PDB file of C-alpha atoms in Angstrom:
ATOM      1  CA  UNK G   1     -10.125   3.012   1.935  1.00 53.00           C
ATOM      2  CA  UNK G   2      -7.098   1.330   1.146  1.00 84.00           C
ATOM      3  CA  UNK G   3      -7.575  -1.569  -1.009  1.00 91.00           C
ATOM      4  CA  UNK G   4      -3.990  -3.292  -0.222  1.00 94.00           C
ATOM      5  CA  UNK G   5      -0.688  -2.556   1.699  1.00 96.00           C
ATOM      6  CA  UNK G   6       2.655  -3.748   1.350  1.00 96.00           C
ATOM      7  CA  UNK G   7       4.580  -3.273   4.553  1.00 97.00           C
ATOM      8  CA  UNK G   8       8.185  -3.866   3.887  1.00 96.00           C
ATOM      9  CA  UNK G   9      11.410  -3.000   5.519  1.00 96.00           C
ATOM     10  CA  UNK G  10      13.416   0.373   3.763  1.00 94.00           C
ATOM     11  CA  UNK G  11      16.584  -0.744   2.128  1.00 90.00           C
ATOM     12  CA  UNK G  12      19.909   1.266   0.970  1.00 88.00           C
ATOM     13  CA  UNK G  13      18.862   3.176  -0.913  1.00 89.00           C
ATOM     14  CA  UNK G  14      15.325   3.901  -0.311  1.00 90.00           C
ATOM     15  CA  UNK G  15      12.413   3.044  -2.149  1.00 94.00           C
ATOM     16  CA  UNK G  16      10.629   5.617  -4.103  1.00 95.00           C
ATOM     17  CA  UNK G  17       7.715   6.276  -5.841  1.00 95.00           C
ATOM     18  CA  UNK G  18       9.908   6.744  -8.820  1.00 96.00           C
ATOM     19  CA  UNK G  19      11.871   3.196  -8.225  1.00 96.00           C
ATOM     20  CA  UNK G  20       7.855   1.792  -7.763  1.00 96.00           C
ATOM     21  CA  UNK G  21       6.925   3.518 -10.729  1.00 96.00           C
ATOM     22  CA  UNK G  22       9.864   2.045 -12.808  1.00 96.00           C
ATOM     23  CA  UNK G  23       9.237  -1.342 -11.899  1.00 94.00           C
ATOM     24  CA  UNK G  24       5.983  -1.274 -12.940  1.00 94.00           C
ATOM     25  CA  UNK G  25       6.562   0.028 -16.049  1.00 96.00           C
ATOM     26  CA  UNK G  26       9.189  -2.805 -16.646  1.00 94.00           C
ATOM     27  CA  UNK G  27       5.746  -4.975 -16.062  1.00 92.00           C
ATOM     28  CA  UNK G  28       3.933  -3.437 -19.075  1.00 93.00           C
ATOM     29  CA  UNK G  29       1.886  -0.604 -16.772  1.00 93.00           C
ATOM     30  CA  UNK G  30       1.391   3.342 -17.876  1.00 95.00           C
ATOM     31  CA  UNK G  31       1.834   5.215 -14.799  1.00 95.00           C
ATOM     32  CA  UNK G  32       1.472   8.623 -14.204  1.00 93.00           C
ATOM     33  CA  UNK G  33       2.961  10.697 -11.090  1.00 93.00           C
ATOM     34  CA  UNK G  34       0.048  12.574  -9.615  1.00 90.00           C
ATOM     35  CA  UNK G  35      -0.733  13.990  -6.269  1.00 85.00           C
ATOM     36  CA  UNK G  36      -3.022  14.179  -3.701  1.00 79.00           C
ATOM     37  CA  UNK G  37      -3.867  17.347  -2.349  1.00 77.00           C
ATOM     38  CA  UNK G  38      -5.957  19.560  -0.564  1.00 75.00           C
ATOM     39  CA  UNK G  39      -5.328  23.440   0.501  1.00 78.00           C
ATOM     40  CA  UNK G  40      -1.199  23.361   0.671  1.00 84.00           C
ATOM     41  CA  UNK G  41      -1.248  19.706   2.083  1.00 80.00           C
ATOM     42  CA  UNK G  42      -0.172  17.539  -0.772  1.00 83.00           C
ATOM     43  CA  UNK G  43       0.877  13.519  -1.267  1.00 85.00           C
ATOM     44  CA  UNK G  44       2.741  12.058  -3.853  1.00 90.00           C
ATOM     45  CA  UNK G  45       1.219   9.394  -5.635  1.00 91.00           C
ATOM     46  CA  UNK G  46       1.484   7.124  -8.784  1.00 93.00           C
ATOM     47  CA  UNK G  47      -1.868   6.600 -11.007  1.00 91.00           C
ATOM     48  CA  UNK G  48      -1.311   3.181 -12.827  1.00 92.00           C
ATOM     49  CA  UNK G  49      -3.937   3.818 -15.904  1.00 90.00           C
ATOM     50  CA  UNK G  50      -3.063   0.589 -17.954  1.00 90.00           C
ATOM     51  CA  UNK G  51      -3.834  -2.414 -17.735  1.00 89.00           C
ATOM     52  CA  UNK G  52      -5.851  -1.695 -14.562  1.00 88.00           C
ATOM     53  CA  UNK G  53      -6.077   1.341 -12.657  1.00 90.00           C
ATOM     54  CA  UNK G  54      -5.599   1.837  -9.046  1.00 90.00           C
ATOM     55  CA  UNK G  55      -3.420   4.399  -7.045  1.00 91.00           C
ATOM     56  CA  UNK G  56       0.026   4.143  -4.869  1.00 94.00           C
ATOM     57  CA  UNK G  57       1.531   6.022  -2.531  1.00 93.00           C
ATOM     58  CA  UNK G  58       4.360   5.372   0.211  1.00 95.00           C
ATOM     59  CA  UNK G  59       4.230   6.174   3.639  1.00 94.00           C
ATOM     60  CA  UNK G  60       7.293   5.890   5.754  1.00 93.00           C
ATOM     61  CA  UNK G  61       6.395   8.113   8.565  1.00 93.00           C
ATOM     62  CA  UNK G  62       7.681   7.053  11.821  1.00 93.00           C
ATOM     63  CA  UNK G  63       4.380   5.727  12.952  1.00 95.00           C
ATOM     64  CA  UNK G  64       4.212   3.431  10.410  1.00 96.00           C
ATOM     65  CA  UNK G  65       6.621   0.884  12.913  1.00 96.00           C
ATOM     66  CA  UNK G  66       4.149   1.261  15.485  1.00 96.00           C
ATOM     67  CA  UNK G  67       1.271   0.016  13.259  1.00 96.00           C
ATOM     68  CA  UNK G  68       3.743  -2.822  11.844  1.00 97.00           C
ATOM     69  CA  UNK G  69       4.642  -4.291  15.296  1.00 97.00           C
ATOM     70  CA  UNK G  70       0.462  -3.880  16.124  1.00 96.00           C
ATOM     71  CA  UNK G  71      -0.686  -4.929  12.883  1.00 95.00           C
ATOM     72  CA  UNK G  72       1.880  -7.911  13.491  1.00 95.00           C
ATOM     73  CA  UNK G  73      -0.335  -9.415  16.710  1.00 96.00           C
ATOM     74  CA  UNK G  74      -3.389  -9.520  14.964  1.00 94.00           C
ATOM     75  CA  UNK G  75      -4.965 -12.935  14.806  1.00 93.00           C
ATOM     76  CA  UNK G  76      -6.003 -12.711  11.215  1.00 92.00           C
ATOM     77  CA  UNK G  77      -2.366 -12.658  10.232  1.00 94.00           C
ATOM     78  CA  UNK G  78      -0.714 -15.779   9.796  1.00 94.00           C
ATOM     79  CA  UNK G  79       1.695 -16.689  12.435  1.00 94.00           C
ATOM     80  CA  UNK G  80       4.325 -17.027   9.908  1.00 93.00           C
ATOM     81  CA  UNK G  81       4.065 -14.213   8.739  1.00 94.00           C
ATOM     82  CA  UNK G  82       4.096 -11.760  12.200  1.00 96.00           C
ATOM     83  CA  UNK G  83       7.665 -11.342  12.531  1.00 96.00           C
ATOM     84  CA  UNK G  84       8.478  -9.692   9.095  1.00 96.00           C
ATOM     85  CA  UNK G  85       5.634  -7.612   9.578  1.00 97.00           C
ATOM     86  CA  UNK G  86       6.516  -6.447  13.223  1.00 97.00           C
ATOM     87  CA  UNK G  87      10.289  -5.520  11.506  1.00 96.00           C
ATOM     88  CA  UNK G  88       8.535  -3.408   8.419  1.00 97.00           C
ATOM     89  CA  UNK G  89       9.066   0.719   8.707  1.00 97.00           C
ATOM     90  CA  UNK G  90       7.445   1.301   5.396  1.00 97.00           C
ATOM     91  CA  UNK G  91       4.458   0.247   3.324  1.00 97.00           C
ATOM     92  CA  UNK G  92       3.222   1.019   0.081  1.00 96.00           C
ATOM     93  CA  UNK G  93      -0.534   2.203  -0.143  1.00 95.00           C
ATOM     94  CA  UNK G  94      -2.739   0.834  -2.741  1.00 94.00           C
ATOM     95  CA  UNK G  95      -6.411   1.991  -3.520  1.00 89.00           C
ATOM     96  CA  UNK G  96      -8.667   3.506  -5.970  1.00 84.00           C
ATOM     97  CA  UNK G  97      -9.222   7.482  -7.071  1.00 70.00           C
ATOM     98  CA  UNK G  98     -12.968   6.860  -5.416  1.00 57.00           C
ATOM     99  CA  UNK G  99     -11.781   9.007  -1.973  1.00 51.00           C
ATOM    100  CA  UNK G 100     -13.223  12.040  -0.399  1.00 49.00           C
ATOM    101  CA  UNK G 101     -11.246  14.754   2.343  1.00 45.00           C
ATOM    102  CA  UNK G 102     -13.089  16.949   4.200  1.00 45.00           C
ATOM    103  CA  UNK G 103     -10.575  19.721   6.741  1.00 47.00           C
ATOM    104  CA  UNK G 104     -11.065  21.494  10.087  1.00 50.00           C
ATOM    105  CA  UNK G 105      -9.325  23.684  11.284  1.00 52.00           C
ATOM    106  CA  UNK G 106      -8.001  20.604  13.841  1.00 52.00           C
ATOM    107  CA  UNK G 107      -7.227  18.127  11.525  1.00 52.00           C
ATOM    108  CA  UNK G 108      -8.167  16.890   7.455  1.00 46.00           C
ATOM    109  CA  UNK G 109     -10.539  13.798   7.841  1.00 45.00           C
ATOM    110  CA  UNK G 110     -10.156  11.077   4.866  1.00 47.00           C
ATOM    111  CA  UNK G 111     -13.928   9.995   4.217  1.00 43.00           C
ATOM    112  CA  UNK G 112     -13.021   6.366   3.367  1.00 46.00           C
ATOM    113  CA  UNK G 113     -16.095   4.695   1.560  1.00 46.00           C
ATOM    114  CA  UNK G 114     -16.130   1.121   0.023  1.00 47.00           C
ATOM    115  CA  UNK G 115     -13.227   0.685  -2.770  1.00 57.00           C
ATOM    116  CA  UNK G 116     -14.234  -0.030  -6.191  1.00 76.00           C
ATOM    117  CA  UNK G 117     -10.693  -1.614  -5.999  1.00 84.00           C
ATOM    118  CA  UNK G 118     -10.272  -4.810  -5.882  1.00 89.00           C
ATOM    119  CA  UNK G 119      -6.561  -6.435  -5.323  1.00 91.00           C
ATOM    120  CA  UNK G 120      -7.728 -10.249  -6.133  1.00 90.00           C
ATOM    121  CA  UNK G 121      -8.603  -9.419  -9.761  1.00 90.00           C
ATOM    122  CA  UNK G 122      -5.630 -11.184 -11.182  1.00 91.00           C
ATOM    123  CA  UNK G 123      -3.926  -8.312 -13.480  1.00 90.00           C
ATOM    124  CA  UNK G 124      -3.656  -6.156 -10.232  1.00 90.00           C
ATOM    125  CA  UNK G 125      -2.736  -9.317  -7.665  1.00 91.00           C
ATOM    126  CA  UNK G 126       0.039  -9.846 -10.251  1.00 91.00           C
ATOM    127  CA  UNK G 127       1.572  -6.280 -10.269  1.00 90.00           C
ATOM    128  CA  UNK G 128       0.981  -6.624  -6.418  1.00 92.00           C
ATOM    129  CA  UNK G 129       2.826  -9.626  -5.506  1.00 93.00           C
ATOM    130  CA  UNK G 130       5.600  -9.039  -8.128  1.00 92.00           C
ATOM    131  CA  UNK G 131       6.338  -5.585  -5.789  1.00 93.00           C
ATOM    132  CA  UNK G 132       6.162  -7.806  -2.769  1.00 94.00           C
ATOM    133  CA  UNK G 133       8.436  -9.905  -4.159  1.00 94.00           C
ATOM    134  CA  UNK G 134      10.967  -7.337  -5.120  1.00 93.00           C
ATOM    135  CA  UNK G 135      10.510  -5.707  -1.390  1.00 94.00           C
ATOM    136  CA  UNK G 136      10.674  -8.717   0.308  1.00 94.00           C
ATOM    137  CA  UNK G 137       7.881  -7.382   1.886  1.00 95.00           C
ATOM    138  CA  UNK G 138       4.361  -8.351   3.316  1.00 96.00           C
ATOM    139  CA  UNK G 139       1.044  -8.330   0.880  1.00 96.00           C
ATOM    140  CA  UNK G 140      -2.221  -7.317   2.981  1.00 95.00           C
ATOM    141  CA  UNK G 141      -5.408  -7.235   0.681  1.00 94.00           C
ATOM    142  CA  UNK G 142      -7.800  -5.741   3.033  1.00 91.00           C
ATOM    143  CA  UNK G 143     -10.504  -6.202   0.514  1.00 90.00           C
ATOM    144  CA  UNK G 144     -10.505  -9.763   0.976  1.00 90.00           C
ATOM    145  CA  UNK G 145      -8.569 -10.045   3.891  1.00 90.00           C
ATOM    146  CA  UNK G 146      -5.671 -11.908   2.163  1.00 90.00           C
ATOM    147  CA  UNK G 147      -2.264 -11.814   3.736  1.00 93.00           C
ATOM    148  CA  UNK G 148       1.144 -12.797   1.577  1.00 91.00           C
ATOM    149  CA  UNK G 149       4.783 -12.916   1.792  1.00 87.00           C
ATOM    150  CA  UNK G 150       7.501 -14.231  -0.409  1.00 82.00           C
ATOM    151  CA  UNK G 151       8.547 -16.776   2.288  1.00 75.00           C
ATOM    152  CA  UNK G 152       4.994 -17.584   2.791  1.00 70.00           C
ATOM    153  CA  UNK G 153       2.893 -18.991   0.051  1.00 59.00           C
TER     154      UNK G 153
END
């Protein structure tokens, strides 16, 4: 399961996992590149170790404007916060090492349990929002059903 998303919009450069892991570093973290893989399928992904552990990855596949501008008319998220989210092409995926992948040979199903993750404890909320913050981007803890923006408080 993912813990938390941040949705945000993909500036000039790019983000990357390396500009991520950088600015968490700058924030006191030890992170690790790592991947996620199974048979030749593989993700990138950044392990933050210290000061608590949870993992990240980015997904900016095209569908991830179609979820944006869905995710956007839900009623659980703030009004004021549904147009930045319906104009987001990129999020950054946030959960624990606690996941399980099973493959067919139609498709590899994620076997999303309950996260031991939790994006309220205050050491990760702080990492979170300060990469919100720097993204200008939308904060979605879907453990606790929090929503956040910079221009939203």
């Amino acid at each position: 399961m993912q813990s938390a998303r941040i949705w945000f919009r993909q500036p000039d450069p790019g983000v990357t996992l390396g500009s991520v892991k950088k600015q968490l570093e700058a924030k006191g973290a030890q992170v690790e590149e790592t991947e996620w893989s199974l048979g030749s399928f593989s993700v990138p992904q950044l392990h933050v170790l210290q000061p608590i552990p949870f993992l990240i990855q980015l997904n900016d596949d095209e569908y991830v404007v179609e979820e944006a501008d869905e995710f956007s008319k839900f009623e659980s998220v703030p009004v004021e916060i549904r147009p930045k989210l319906a104009a987001c092409d990129a999020r950054l995926e946030i959960g624990d090492i606690s996941e399980n992948a099973a493959i067919t040979d139609q498709e590899i199903f994620v076997i999303a349990g309950w996260t031991n993750f939790d994006p309220s404890h205050p050491t990760a909320r702080d990492f979170l929002i300060g990469l919100a913050t720097s993204l200008d981007g939308v904060f979605e803890d879907n453990v606790n059903g929090f929503w956040w923006t910079p221009d939203f408080e």
